[in-house]
Coordinates of C-alpha atoms in Angstrom, one line a residue:
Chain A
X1 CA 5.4 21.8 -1.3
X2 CA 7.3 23.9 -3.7
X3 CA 8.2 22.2 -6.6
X4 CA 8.5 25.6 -8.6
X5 CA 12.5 25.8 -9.1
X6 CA 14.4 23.0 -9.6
X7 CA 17.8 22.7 -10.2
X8 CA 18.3 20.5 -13.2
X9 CA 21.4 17.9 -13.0
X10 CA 24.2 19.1 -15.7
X11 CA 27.3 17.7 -17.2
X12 CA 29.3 20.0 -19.4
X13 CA 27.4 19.1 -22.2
X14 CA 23.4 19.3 -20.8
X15 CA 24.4 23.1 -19.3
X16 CA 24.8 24.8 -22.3
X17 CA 20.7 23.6 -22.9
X18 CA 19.8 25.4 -19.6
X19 CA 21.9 28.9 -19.5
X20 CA 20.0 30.8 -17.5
X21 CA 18.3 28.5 -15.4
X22 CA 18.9 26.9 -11.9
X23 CA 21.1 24.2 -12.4
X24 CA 23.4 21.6 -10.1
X25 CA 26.9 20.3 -11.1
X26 CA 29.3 18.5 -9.9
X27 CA 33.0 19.8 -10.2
X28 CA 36.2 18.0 -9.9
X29 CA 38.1 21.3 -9.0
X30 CA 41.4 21.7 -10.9
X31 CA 42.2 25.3 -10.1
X32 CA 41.2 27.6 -7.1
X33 CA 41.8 31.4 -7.0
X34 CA 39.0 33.7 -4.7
X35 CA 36.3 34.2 -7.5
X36 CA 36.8 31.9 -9.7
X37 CA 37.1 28.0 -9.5
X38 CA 37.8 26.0 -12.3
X39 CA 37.5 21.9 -12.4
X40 CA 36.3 19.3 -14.6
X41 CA 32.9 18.5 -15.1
X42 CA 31.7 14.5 -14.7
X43 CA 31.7 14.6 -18.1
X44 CA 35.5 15.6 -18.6
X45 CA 35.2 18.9 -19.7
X46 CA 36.0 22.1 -18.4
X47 CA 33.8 24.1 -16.3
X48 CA 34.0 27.4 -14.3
X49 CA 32.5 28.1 -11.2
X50 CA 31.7 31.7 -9.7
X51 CA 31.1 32.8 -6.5
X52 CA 32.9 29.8 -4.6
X53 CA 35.5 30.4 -1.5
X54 CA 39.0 28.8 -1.5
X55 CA 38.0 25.2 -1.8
X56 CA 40.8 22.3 -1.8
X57 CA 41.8 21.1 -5.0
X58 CA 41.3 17.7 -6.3
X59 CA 38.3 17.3 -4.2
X60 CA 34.5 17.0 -5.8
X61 CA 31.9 20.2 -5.0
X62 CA 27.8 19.8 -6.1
X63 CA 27.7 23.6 -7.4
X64 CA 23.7 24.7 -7.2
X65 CA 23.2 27.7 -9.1
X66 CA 22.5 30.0 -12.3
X67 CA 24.4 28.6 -15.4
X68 CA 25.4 32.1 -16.8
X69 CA 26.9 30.7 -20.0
X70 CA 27.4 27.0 -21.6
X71 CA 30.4 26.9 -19.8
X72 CA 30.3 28.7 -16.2
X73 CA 27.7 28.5 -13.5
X74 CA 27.4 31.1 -10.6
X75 CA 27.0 29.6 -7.6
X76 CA 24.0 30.1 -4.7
X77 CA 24.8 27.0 -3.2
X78 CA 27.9 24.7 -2.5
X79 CA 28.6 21.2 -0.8
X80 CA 32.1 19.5 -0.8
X81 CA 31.3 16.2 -1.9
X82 CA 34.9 15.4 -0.4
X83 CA 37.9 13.5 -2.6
X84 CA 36.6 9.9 -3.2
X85 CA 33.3 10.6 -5.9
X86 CA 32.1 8.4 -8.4
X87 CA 31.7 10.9 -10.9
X88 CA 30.8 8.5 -13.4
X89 CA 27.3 7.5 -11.6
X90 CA 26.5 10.8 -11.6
X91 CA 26.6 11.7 -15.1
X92 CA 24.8 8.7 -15.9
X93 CA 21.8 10.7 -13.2
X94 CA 22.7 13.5 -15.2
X95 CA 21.5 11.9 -18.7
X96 CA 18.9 9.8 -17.1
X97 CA 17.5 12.6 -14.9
X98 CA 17.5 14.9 -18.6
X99 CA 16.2 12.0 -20.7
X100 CA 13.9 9.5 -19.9
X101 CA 12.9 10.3 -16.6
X102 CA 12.6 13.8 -17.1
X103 CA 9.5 13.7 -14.8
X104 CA 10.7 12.4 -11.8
X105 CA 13.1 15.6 -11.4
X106 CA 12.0 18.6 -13.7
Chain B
X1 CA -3.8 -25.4 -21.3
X2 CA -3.1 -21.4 -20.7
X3 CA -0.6 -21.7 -18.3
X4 CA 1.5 -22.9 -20.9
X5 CA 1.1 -20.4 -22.8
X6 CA 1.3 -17.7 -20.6
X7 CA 4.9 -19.6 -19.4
X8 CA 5.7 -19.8 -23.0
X9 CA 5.2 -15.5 -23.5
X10 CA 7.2 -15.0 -20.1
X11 CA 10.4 -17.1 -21.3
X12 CA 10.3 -15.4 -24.8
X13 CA 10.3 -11.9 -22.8
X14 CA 12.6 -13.0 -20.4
X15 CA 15.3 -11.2 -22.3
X16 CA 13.3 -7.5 -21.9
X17 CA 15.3 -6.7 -18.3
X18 CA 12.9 -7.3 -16.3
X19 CA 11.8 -10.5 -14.3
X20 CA 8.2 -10.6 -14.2
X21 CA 8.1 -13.8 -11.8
X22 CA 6.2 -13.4 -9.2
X23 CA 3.2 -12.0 -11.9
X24 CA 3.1 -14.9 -13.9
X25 CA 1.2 -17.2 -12.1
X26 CA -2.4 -16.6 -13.3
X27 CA -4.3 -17.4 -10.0
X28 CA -7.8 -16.4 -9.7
X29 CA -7.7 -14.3 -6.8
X30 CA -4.5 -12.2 -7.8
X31 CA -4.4 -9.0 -5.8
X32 CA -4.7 -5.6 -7.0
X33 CA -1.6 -3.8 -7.7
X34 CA -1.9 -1.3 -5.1
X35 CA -2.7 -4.6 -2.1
X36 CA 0.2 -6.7 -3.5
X37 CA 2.4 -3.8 -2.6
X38 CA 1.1 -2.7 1.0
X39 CA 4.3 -4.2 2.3
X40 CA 7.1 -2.7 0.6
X41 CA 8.9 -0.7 3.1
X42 CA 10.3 2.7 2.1
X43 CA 10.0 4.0 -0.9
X44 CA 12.5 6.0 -2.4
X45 CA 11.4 9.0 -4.1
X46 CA 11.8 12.7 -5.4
X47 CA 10.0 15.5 -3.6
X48 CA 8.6 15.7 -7.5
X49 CA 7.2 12.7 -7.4
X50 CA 5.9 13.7 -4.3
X51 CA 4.4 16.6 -5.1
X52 CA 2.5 14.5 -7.9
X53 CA 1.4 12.0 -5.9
X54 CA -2.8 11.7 -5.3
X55 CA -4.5 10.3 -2.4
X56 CA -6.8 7.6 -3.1
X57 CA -9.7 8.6 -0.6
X58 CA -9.5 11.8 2.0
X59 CA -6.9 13.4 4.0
X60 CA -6.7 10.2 5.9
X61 CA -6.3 7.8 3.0
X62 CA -3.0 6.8 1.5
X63 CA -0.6 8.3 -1.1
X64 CA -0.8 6.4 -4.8
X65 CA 2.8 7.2 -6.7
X66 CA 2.5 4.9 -10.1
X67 CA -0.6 3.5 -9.4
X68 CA 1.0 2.2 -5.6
X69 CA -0.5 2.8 -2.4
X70 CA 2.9 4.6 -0.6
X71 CA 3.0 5.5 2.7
X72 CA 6.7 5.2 4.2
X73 CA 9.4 6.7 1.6
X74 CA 13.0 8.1 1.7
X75 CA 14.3 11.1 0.6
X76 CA 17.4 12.5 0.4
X77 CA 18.1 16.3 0.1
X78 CA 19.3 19.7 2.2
X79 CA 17.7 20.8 5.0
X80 CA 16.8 24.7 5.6
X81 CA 15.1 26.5 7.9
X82 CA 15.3 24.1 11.0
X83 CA 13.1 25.1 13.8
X84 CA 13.1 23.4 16.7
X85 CA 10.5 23.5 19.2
X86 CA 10.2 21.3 22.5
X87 CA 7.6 19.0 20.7
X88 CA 8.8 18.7 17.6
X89 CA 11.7 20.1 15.2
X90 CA 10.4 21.5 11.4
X91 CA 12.6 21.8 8.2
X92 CA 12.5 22.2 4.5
X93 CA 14.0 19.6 2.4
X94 CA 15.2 20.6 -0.6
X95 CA 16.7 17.9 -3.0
X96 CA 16.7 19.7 -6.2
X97 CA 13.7 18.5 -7.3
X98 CA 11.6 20.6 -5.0
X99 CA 11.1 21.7 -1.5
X100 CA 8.4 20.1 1.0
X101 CA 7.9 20.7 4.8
X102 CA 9.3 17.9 7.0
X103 CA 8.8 17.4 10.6
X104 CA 10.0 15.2 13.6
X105 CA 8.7 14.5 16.9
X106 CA 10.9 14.7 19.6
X107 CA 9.1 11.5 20.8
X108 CA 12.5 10.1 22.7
X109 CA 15.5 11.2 23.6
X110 CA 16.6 9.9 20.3
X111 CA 14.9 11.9 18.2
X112 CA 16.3 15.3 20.1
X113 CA 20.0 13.8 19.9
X114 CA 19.5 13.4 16.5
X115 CA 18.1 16.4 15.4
X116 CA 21.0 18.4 17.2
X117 CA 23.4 16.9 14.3
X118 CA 21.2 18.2 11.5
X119 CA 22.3 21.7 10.9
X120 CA 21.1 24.5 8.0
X121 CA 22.4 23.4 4.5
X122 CA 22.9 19.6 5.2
X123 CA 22.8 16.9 2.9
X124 CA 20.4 14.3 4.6
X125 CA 18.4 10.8 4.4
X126 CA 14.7 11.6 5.6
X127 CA 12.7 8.0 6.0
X128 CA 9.2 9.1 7.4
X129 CA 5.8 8.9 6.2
X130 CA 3.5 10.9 3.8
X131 CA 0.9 12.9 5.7
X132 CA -1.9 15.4 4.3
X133 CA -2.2 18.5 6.7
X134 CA -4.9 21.4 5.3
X135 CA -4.1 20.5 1.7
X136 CA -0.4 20.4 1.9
X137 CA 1.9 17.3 1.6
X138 CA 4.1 16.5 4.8
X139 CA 6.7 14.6 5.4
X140 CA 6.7 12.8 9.1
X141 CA 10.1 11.6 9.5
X142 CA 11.1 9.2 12.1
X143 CA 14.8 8.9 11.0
X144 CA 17.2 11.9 9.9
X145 CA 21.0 10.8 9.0
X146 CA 23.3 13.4 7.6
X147 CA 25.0 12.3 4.7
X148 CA 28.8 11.3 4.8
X149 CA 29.4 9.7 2.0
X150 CA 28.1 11.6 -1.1
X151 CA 28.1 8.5 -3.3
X152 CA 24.8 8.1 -1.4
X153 CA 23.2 11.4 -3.4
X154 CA 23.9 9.9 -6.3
X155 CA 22.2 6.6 -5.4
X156 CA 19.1 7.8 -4.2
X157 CA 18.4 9.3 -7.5
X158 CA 19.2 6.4 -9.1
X159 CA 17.3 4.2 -6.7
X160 CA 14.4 6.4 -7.2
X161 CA 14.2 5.8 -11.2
X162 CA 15.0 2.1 -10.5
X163 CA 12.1 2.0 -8.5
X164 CA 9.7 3.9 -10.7
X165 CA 10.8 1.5 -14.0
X166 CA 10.1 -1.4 -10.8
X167 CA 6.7 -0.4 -10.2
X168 CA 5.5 0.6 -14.1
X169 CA 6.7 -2.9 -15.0
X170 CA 5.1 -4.7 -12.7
X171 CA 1.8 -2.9 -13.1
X172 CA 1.9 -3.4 -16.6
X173 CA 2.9 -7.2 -16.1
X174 CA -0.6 -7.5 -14.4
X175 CA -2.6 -6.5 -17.4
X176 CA -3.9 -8.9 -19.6
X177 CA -1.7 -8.8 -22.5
X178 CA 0.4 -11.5 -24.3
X179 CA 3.9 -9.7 -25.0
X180 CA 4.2 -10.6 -28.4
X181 CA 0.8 -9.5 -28.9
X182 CA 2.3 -5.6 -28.2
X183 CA 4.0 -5.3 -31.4
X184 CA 0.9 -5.5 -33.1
X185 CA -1.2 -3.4 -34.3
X186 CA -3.7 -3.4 -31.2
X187 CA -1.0 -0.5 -30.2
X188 CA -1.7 -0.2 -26.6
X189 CA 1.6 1.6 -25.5
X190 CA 2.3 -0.7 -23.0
X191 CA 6.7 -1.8 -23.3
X192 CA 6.7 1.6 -24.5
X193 CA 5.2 3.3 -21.2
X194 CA 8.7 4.1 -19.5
X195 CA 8.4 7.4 -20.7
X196 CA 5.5 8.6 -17.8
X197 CA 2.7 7.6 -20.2
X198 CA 1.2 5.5 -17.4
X199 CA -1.5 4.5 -19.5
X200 CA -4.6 2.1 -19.0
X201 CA -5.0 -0.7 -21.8
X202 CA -7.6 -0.1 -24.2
X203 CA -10.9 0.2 -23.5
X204 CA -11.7 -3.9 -24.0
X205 CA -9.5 -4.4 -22.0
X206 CA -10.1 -2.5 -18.8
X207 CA -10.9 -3.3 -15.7
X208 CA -9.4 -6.5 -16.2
X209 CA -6.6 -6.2 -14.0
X210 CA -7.4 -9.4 -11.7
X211 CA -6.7 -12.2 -13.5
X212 CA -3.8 -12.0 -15.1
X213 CA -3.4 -12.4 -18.7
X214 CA -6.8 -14.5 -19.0
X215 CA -8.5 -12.2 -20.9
X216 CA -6.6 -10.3 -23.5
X217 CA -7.7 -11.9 -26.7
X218 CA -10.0 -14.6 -25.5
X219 CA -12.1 -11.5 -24.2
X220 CA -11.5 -9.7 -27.9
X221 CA -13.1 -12.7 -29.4
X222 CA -16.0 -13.0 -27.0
X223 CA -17.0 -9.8 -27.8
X224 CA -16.7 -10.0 -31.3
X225 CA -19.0 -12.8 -31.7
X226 CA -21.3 -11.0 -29.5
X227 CA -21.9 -8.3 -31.2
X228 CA -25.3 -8.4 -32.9
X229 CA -24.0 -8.5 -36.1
X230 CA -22.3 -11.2 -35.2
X231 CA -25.5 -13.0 -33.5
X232 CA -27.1 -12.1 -36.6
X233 CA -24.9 -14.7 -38.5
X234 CA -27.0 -17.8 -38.1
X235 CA -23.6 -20.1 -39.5
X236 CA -21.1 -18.1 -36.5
X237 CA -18.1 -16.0 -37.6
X238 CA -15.2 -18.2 -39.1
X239 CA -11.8 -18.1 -37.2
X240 CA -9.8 -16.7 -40.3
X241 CA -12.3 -13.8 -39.7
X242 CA -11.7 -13.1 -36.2
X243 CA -8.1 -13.4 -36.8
X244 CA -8.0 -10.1 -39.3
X245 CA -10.9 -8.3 -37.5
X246 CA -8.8 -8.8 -34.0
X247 CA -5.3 -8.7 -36.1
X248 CA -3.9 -12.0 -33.7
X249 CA -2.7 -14.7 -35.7
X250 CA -4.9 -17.8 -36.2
X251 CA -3.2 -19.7 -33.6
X252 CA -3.8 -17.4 -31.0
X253 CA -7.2 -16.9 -31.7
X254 CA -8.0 -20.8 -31.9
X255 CA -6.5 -21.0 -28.7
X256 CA -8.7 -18.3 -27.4
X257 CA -11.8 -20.0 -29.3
X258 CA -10.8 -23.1 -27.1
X259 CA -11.0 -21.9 -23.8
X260 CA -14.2 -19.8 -24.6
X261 CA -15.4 -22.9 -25.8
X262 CA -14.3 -25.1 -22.6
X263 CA -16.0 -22.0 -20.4
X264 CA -19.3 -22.6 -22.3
X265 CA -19.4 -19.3 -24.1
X266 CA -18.8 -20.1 -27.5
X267 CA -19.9 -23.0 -29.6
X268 CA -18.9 -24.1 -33.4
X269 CA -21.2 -24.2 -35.6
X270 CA -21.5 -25.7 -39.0
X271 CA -17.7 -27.0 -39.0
X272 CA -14.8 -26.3 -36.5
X273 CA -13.9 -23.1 -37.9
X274 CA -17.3 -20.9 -37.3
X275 CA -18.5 -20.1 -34.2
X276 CA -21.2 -18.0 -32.4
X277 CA -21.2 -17.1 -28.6
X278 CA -23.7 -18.9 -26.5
X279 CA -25.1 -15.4 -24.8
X280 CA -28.6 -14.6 -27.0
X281 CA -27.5 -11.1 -27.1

């Protein structure tokens, strides 16, 4: 039992409170080029991703890794959430999982 | 007489989100939160909560998460390191929250086809039940499903906080408080406990958790008039008294006066508005 790194659930706008810590994202990806992926966040903004292979675009990928700035994560770990996603659910576990129920995740 | 009331306080609160119905009948032999819930089924929670989780007696004794005996929960994460053996296959799960051992014995044929699918890095559901091995939390599972559709992450967690607010409410509807009484100043931070501040009533009030909502102020004024100073008052204590040493309103605290009086514990005394507990002190 290892509850010693978590990754905390970010939007856009809860990663720029955790740059430098292990954090998971989903991105709606908009642009894909090698290195560098770039996509919307669940809450509409723009995010970039590092570290990612060619990934298709317009489908959904849970980035888990190090936020390196308020606006770019570098990713350890990557699952395509495919093209249907309610994005909109998971902000909402973003804010909840940040806000009142901190202590269930972090 | 106080099932009325007690009807009245639930219909005034019905508006607060959640239905407190099945707590609300004041029987005598309600069970104890943990009994009433032996037969909940799985339980869906974070490898946090987990992790936070005490055991009420030894290593063979059940997990309490909010106060609720848990045995059988679901959890959904990635597995890593899968190591399969010809009795049983190990993994991590890993669901962001934290990591904690799971294993699964290759009981049936089943169990072995089932395990084949599960491969390093998958998003799964884990059902199974909480064991203790040498100090460590471990997760038996008896079902592993990869995840297809990712909507299902999401839901877990959210199942998981519904569940939580679920059990705090319904723990908290058991103890003996009016809810309009809570915005007064006897401040026990009970609507407000959503926040992890699981939080026993105050101290009059504990270890009342049986009968439901008998004993919140009637108790308050019980042992008011039995304190010795109170004893000490040949003429009682006048209600209007009780109501701003206990801070209820005077309705409230005749209604308690009544059913302490009905139960033999208190009796009035010069007129209808003193009293003095029966009990010699």
């Amino acid at each position: 039992m290892d509850t010693s790194s978590p990754s905390v659930f970010v939007n856009a706008e809860l990663l720029r409170m955790h740059v430098g810590k292990k954090v998971r994202a989903v991105v709606h990806v908009t642009q894909s080029d090698g290195e560098i992926t770039t996509g919307k966040s669940t809450d509409e903004h723009q995010l970039i991703v590092k570290g990612l292979p060619h990934v298709s675009l317009m489908s959904y990928v849970e980035v888990i890794g190090i936020a390196e700035s308020d606006q770019s994560i570098r990713a350890e770990t990557w699952t395509n959430f495919g093209n249907t996603f309610d994005a909109q659910s998971y902000n909402q576990v973003c804010q909840l999982a940040n806000g009142e129920f901190k202590g269930l995740f972090l | 007489m106080f099932s009325s009331s007690q009807l009245d306080a639930t219909s005034a609160f019905a508006g607060g989100g959640f239905s407190f119905t099945q707590q609300t009948q004041p029987t005598d032999s309600t069970p104890s939160p943990a009994k009433s819930r032996e037969t909940q089924g799985l339980v869906p929670v974070t490898v946090k909560q987990i992790s936070e989780a005490s055991q009420s007696g030894d290593e063979k004794s059940n997990f309490v998460i909010n106060g609720v005996d848990v045995t059988n929960v679901t959890v959904v994460g990635m597995v890593f390191e899968k190591v399969g053996r010809n009795t049983d296959v190990a993994f991590i799960l890993d669901d962001g929250t934290g990591r904690m051992k799971c294993r699964r014995w290759m009981n049936e044929n089943f169990d072995t086809i089932e395990m084949e699918e599960i491969l390093e890095g998958m998003y799964v559901r884990v059902n199974g039940h909480l064991k203790s091995f040498q100090g460590a939390k471990q997760l038996v599972a008896f079902s592993v499903r990869p995840v297809t559709n990712f909507d299902e992450v999401t839901f877990h967690f959210i199942d998981c906080i519904h569940n939580h607010l679920q059990t705090k409410s319904q723990g908290e509807g058991l103890t003996p408080t009016q809810p309009q009484l809570v915005d007064t100043s006897l401040s026990t931070p009970m609507r407000n406990g959503l926040n992890g501040s699981q939080t026993a009533p105050s101290s009059q009030l504990s270890g009342q958790f049986s009968i439901d909502g008998l004993k919140s102020c009637d108790q308050l004024v019980l042992d008011y008039l039995q304190q010795p100073s109170s004893i000490g008052q040949e003429k009682g204590i006048h209600r209007d008294e009780l109501s701003r040493q206990l801070k209820f309103p005077v309705e409230k605290i005749m209604e308690s006066i009544r059913s302490l009086e009905e139960e033999g514990l208190i009796y009035s005394t010069i007129d209808e508005f003193h009293y003095k507990s029966t009990a010699s002190g």
